[in-house]
Short mmCIF file of C-alpha atoms in Angstrom, two decimals:
data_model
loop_
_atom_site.label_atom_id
_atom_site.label_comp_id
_atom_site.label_asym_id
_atom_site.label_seq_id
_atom_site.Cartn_x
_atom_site.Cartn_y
_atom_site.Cartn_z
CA UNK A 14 45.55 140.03 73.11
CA UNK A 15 45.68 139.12 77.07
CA UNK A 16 45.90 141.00 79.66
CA UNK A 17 48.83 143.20 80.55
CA UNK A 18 48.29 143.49 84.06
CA UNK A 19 49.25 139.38 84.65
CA UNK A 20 52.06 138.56 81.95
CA UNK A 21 53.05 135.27 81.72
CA UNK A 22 55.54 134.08 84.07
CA UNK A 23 57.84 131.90 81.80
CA UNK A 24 58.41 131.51 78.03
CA UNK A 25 57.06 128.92 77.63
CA UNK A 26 53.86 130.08 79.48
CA UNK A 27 53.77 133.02 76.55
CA UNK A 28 53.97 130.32 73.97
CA UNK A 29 51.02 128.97 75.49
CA UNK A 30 49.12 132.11 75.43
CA UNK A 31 49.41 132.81 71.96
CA UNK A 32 48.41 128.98 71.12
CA UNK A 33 45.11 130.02 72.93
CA UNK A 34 43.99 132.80 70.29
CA UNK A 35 44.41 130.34 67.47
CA UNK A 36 41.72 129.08 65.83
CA UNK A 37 40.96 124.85 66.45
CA UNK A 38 41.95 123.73 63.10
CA UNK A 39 45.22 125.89 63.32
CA UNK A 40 45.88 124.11 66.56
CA UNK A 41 44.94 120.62 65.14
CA UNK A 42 47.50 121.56 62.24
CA UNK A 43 50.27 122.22 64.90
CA UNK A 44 49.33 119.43 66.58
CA UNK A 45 49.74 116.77 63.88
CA UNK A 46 53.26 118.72 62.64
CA UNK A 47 54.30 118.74 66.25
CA UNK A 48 53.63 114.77 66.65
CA UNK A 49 56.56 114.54 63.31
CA UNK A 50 59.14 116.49 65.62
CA UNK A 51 60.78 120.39 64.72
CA UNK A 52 60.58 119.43 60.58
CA UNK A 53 57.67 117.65 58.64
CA UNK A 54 57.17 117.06 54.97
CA UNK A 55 53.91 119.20 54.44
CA UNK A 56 52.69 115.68 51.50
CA UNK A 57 52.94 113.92 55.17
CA UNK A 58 51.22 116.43 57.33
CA UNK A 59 48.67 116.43 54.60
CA UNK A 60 47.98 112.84 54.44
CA UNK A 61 47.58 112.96 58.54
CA UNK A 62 44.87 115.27 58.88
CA UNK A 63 43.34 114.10 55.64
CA UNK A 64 40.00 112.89 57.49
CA UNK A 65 39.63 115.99 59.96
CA UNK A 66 41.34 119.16 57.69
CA UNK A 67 40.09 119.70 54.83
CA UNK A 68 43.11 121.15 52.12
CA UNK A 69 41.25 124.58 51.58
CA UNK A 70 41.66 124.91 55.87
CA UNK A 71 44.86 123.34 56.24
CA UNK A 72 46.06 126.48 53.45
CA UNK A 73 43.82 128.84 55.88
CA UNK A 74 46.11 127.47 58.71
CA UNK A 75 49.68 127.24 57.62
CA UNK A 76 49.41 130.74 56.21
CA UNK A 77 47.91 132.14 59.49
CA UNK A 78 50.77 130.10 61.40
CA UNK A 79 53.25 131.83 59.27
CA UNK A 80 52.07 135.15 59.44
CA UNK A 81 52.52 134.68 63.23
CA UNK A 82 55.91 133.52 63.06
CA UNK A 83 55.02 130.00 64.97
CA UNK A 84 55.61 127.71 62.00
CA UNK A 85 57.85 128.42 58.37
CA UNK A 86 56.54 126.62 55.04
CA UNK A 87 59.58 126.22 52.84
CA UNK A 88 60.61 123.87 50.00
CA UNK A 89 57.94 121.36 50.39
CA UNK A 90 58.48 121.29 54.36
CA UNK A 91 57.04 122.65 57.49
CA UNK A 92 59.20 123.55 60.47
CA UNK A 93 58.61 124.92 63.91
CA UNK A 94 60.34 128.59 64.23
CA UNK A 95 61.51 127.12 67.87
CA UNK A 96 61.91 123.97 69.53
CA UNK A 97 60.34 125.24 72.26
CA UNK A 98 56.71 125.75 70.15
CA UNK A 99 56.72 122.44 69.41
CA UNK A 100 57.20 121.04 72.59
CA UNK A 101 54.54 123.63 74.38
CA UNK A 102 52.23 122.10 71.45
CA UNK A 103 53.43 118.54 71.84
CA UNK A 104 52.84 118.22 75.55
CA UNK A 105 49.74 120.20 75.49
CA UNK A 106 48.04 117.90 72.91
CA UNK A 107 45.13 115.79 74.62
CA UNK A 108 46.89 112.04 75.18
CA UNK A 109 43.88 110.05 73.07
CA UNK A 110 45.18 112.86 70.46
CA UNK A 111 48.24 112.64 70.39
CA UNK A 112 48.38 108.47 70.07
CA UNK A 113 45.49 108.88 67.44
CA UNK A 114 48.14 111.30 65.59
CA UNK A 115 51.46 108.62 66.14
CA UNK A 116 49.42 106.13 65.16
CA UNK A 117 48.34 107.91 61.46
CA UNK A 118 52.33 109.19 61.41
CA UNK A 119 53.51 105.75 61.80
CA UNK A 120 51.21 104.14 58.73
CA UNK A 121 52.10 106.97 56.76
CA UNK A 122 56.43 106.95 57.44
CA UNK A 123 55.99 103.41 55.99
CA UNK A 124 56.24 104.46 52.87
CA UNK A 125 58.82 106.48 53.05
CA UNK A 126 61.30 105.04 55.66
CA UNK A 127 62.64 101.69 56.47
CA UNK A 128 63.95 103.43 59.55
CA UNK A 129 62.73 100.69 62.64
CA UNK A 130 63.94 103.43 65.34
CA UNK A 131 61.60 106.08 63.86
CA UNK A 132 58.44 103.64 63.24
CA UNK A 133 59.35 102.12 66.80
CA UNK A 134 58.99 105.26 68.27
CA UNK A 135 55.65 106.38 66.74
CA UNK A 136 54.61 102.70 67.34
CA UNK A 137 55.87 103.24 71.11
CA UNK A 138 54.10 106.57 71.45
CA UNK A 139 50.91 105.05 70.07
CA UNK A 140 50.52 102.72 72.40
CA UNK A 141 51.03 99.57 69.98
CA UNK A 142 53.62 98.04 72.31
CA UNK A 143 53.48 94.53 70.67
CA UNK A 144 54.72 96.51 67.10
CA UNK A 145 56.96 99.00 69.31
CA UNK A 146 58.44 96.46 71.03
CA UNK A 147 59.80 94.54 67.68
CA UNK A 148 60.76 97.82 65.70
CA UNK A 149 62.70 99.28 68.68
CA UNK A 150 64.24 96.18 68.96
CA UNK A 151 65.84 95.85 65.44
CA UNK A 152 66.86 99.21 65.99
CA UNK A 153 68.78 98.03 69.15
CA UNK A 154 70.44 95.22 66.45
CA UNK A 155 71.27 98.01 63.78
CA UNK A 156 72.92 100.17 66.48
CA UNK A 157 74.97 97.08 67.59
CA UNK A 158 76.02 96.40 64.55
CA UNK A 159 77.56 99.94 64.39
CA UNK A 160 78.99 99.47 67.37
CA UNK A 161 76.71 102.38 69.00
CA UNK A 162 76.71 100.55 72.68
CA UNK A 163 75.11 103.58 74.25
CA UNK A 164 72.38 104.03 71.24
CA UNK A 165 71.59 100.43 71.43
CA UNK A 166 71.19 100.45 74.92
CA UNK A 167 68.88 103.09 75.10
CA UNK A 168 66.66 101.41 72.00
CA UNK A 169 66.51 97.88 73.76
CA UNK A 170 65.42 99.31 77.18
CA UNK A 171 62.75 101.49 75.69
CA UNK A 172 61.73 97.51 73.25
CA UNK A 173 62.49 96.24 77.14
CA UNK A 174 59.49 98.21 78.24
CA UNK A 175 57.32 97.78 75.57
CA UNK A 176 56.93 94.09 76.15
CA UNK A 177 56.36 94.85 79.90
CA UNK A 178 53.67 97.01 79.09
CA UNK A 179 52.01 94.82 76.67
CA UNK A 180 48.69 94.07 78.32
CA UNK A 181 47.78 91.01 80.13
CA UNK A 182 45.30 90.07 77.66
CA UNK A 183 48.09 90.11 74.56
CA UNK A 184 50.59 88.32 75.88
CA UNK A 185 51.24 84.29 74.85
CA UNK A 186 54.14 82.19 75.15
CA UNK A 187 56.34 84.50 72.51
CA UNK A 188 55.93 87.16 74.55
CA UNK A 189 58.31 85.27 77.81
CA UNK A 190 60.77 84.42 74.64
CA UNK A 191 60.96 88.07 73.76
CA UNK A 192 61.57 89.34 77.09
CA UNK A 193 64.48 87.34 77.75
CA UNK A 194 65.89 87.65 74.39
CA UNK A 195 65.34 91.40 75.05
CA UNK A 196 67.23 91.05 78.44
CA UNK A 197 70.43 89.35 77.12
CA UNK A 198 71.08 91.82 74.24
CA UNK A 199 70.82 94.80 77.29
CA UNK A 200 72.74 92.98 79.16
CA UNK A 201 74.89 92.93 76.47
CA UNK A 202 75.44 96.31 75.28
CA UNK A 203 75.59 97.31 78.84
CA UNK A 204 78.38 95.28 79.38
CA UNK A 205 80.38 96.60 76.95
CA UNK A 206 79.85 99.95 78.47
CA UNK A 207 80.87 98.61 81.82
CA UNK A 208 77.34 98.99 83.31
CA UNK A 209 77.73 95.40 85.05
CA UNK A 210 75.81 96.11 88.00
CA UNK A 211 72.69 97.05 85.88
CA UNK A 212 73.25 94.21 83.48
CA UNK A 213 73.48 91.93 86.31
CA UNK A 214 70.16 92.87 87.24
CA UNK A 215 68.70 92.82 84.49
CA UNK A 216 69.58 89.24 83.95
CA UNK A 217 68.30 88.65 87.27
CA UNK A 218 64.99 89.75 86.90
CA UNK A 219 64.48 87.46 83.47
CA UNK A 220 65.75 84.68 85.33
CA UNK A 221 63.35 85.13 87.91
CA UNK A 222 60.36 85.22 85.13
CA UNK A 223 61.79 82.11 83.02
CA UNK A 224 62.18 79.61 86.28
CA UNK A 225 59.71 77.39 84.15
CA UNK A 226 61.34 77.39 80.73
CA UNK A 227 64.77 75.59 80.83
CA UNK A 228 65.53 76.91 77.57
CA UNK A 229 65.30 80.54 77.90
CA UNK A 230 66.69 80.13 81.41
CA UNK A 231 69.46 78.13 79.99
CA UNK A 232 70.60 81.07 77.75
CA UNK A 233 70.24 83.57 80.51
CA UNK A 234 72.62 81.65 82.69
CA UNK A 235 74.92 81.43 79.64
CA UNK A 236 74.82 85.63 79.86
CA UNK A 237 75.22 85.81 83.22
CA UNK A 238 78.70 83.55 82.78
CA UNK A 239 79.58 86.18 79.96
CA UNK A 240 79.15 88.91 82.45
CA UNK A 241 81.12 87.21 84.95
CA UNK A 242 84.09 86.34 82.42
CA UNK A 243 83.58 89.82 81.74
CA UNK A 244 84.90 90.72 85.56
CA UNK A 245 87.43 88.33 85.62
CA UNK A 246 85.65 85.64 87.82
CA UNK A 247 86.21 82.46 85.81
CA UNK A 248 85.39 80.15 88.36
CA UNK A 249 82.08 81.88 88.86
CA UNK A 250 81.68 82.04 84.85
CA UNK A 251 82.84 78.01 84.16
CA UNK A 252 80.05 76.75 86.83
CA UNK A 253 77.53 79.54 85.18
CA UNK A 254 78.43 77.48 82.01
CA UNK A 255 78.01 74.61 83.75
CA UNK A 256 74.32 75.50 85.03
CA UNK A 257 73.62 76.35 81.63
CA UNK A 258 74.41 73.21 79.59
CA UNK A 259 72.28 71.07 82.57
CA UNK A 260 69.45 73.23 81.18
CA UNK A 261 70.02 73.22 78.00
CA UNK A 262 70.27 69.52 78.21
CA UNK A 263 67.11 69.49 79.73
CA UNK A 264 65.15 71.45 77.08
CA UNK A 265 67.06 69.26 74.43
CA UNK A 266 68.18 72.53 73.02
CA UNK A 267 71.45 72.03 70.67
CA UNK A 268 71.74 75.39 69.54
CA UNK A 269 72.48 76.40 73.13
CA UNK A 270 73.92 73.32 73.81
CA UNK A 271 76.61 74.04 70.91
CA UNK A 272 77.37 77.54 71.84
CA UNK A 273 77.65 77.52 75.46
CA UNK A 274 80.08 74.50 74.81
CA UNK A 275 82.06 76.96 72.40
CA UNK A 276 81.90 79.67 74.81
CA UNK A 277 83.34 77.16 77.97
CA UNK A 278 86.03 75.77 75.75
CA UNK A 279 87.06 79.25 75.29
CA UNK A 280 87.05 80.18 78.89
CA UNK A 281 88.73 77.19 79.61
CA UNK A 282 91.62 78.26 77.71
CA UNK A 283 91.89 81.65 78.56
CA UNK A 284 92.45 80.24 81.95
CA UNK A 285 95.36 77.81 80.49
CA UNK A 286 93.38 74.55 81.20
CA UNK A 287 93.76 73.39 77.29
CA UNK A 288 92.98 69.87 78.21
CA UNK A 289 90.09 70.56 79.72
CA UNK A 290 88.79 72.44 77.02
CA UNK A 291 89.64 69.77 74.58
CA UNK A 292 87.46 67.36 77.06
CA UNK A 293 84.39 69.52 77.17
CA UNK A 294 84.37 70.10 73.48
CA UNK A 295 84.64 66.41 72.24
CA UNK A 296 81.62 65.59 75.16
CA UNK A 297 79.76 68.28 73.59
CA UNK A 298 80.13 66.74 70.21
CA UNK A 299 79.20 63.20 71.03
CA UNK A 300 76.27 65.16 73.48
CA UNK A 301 74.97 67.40 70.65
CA UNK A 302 75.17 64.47 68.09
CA UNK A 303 73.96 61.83 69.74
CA UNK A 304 76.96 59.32 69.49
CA UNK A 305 77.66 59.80 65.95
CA UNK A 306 80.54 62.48 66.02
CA UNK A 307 81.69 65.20 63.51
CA UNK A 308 80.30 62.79 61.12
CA UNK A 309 76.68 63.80 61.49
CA UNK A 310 74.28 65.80 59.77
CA UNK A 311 71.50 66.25 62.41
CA UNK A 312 73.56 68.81 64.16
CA UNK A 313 72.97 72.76 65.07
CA UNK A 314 73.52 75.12 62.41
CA UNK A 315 76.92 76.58 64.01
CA UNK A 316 78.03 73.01 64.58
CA UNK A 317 80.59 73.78 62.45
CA UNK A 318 82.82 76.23 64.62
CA UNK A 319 82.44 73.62 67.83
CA UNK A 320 84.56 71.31 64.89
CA UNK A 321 86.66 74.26 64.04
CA UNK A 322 88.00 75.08 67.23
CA UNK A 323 88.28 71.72 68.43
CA UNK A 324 90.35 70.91 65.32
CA UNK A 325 92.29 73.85 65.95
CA UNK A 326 93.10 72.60 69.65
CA UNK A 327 93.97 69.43 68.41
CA UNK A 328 96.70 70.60 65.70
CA UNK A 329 97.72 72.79 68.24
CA UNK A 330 98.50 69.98 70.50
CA UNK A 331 100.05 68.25 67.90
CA UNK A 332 97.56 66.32 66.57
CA UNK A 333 97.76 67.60 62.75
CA UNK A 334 95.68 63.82 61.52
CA UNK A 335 92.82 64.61 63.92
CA UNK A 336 92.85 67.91 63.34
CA UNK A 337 92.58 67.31 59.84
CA UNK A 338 89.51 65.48 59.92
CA UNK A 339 87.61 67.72 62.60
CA UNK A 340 87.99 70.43 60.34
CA UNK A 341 87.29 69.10 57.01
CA UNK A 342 83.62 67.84 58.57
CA UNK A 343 83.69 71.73 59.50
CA UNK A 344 84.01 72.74 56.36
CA UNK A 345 81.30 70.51 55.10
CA UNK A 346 78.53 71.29 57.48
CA UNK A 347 79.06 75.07 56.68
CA UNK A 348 79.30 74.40 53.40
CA UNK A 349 75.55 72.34 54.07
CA UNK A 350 74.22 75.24 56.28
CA UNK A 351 75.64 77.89 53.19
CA UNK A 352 77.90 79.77 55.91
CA UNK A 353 80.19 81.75 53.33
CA UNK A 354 82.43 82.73 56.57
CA UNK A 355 82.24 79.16 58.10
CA UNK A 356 83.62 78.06 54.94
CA UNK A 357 86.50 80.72 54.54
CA UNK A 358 87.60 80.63 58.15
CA UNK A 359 87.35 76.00 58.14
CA UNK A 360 89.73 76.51 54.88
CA UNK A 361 91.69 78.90 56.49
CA UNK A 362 92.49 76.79 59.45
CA UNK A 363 92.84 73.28 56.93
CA UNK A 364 95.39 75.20 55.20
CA UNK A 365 97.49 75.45 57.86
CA UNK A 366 96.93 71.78 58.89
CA UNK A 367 98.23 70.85 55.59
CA UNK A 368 101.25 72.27 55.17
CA UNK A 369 102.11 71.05 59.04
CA UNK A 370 101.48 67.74 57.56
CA UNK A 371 103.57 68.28 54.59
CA UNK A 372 101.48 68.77 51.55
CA UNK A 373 102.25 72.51 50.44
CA UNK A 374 100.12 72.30 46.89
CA UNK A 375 96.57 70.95 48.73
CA UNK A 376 97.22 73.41 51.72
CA UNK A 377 97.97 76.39 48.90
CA UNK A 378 94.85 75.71 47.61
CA UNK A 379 92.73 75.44 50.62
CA UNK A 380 94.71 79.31 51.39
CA UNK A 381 93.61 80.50 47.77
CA UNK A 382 89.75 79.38 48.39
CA UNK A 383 89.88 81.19 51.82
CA UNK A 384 91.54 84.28 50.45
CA UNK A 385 88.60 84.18 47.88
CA UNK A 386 86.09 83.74 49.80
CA UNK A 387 87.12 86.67 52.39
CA UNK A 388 87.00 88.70 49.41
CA UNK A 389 83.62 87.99 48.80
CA UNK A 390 82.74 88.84 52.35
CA UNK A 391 84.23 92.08 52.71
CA UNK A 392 86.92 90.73 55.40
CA UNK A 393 90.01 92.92 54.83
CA UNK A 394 91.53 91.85 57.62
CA UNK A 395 91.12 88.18 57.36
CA UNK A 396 92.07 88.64 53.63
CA UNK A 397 95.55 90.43 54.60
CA UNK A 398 96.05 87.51 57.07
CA UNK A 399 95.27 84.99 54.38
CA UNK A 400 97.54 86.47 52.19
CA UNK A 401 100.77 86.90 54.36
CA UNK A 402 100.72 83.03 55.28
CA UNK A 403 101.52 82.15 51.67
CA UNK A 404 103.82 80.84 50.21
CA UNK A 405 107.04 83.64 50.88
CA UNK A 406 109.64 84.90 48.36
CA UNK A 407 112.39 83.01 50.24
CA UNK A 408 110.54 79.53 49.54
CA UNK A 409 108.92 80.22 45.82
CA UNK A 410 110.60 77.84 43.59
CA UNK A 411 109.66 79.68 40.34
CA UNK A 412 109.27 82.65 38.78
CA UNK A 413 105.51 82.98 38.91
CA UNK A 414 105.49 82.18 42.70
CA UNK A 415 107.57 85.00 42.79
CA UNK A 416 105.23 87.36 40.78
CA UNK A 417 102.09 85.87 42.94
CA UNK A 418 104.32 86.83 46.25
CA UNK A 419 104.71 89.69 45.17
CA UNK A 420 101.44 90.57 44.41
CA UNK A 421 100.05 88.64 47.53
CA UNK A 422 102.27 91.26 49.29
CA UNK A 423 101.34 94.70 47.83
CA UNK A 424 97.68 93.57 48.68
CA UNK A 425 98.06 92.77 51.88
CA UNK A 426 99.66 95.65 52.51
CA UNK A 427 96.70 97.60 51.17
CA UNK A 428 94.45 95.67 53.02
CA UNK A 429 96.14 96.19 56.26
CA UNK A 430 96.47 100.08 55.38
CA UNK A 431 92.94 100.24 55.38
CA UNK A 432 91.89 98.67 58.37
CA UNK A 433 94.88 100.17 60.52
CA UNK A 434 96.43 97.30 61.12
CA UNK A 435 100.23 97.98 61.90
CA UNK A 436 101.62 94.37 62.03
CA UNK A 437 100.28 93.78 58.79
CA UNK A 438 101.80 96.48 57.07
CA UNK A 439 105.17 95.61 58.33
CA UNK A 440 104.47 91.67 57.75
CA UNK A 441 103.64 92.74 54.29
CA UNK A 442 106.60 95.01 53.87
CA UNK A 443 109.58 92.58 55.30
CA UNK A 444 108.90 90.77 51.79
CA UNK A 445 111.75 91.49 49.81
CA UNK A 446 109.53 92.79 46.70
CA UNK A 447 108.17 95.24 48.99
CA UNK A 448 111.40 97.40 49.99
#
């Protein structure tokens, strides 16, 4: 059909034209597929148009749809011939339609994905922002956690938006929390793909907005100090950190209190000011704990690495005794707050306090309970570590230190095979079993 004498001017024009001579419930078919993307499970398209297409019509359809070459039914699945039908359909769909449709998709995927990036997306293109916003949003997490900077900077602008968009009327005092929690992990990931300039302004804007919250504007000023340790500007970063614990003090927050502590003590050092960072750590303890020291149990949850690191500073400076007991209350608050890693990496760090001090047979225990518990965890690398600070053949008094050596030996080297780390392997190979 059509007239010859005008032929569309494009291809995608034509596609248009021949989605005019279908019949409505052959475009309400293509419609609902084309709301899935190129490939939908025909049980799914199904359930969809369940209230408007009856099954007899949606047959009717998909063989008319085939017989025109605009849509193939194979194996249980429907798929567009070309991704340029779909997206003719897509963006041709009425908008009331076509969030009616995402809406239906997204209750039905439910069942059959756990997927927060696909939901988040129907969610998103249905207009329920609120929902959008925290599905795209642990879809920003799971991409971080793969180390996908770009994909998780794309999925926590889009969760970003969301929240902006969320209508006056919905949006309570979460809603501030989520938009600055939102604006620190793009600041993040953006960051780490050397987009400072955009992260900057991002964490501008949120600062702007959470003026009247001390607490979210605490931990906003604690990302902007990242970003600036992140450009080399430690002076800039250390009075960031600064800014941040006044706040944080302020909103009697301890949780931010204790890690933007942690994270000044570690600038401090990187900028070779050791004392200082032993000073701002021990305030921070006596701060967070109100006068009662490593000792106490009203403390933050990650208390415990504040005590870890400080002990660490302290044996480093010589201080094994001190050391010793900063770390041992380490060990027992993440043992209290059930941190498997807080309790492998506090044993880790007494074991080497404990030989310093002389007793080999506690610290080689402490070592054995780390190395077992970095097992547990999946930490190959910490394992291999673990395992080439025992006890070496050289210094084995017996024959079955010798045989553990050993066999301490040939799996750190597997350990450090795996994970491509080269010091390891020839750490693990300079034992004499092992050549």
């Amino acid at each position: 059909g059509g007239d010859l004498r005008s032929p569309p001017e494009t291809l995608a024009d034509l596609v248009a034209a021949r989605l005019d001579f279908l019949p409505p419930v052959a475009v309400r078919v293509l419609q609902a597929a084309a709301v899935f993307g190129l490939v939908v499970r025909t049980d799914d398209l199904t359930d969809v148009l369940a209230s408007s297409v009856g099954r007899v019509e949606l047959e009717a359809s998909l063989k008319l749809l085939s017989a025109r070459d605009i849509v193939q039914a194979i194996d249980g699945e429907l798929s567009f011939d070309h991704s340029m039908i779909r997206d003719v359909v897509y963006e041709a769909t009425p908008l009331d339609v076509r969030r009616s449709l995402h809406d239906a998709a997204g209750d039905i995927l439910i069942a059959s994905t756990s997927d927060p990036a696909v939901l988040g997306y129907h969610a998103e293109r249905a207009g329920a922002m609120r929902r959008a916003t925290e599905l795209l949003s642990r879809a920003g997490d799971n991409a971080t956690r793969q180390l996908d900077d770009h994909g998780a900077s794309g999925l926590f602008q889009r969760a970003l938006n969301a929240a902006r968009a969320l209508p006056v009327i919905e949006q309570d005092e979460s809603t501030q929390t989520t938009l600055a929690e939102l604006s620190i992990k793009l600041s993040s990931t953006l960051r780490s793909k050397g987009e400072i300039q955009r992260a900057r302004t991002i964490l501008a804007e949120a600062k702007e907005q959470c003026r009247d919250a001390p607490r979210l504007h605490a931990r906003l000023l604690r990302a902007s100090a990242q970003l600036l340790g992140s450009e080399g500007d430690t002076p800039a970063a250390i009075h960031a950190y600064r800014q941040s614990i006044a706040l944080a003090i302020r909103a009697f927050s301890l949780d931010v209190l204790a890690e933007t502590y942690l994270e000044l003590g570690a600038m401090l050092l990187r900028s070779g000011d050791s004392a200082s960072a032993i000073s701002e750590l021990e305030e921070a303890v006596d701060l967070i704990t109100m006068g009662e020291g490593p000792a106490s149990d009203n403390a933050p949850k990650q208390f415990w690495r504040l005590l870890l690191r400080l002990g660490q500073l302290h044996h480093t400076k010589g201080n094994s005794t001190k050391g010793r007991f900063l770390v041992q209350h380490a060990t027992r608050l993440a043992t209290l707050h059930e941190s498997p890693l807080g309790v492998a990496r506090s044993l880790a760090t007494m074991a080497g306090i404990l030989e310093a001090l002389g007793e080999s047979d506690k610290a080689q225990d402490c070592r054995q309970r780390a190395i077992d518990g970095m097992r547990q965890l999946g930490d190959r690398r910490s394992t291999a570590e673990l395992l080439l600070s025992g006890k070496r053949i050289g210094r084995a008094s017996s024959q079955s230190e010798i045989n553990d050596s050993y066999a301490q030996a040939h799996e750190a080297r597997k350990l450090a095979e795996e994970v491509g780390w080269d010091e390891g392997v020839r750490q693990a190979q300079a034992n004499p079993g092992l050549r």
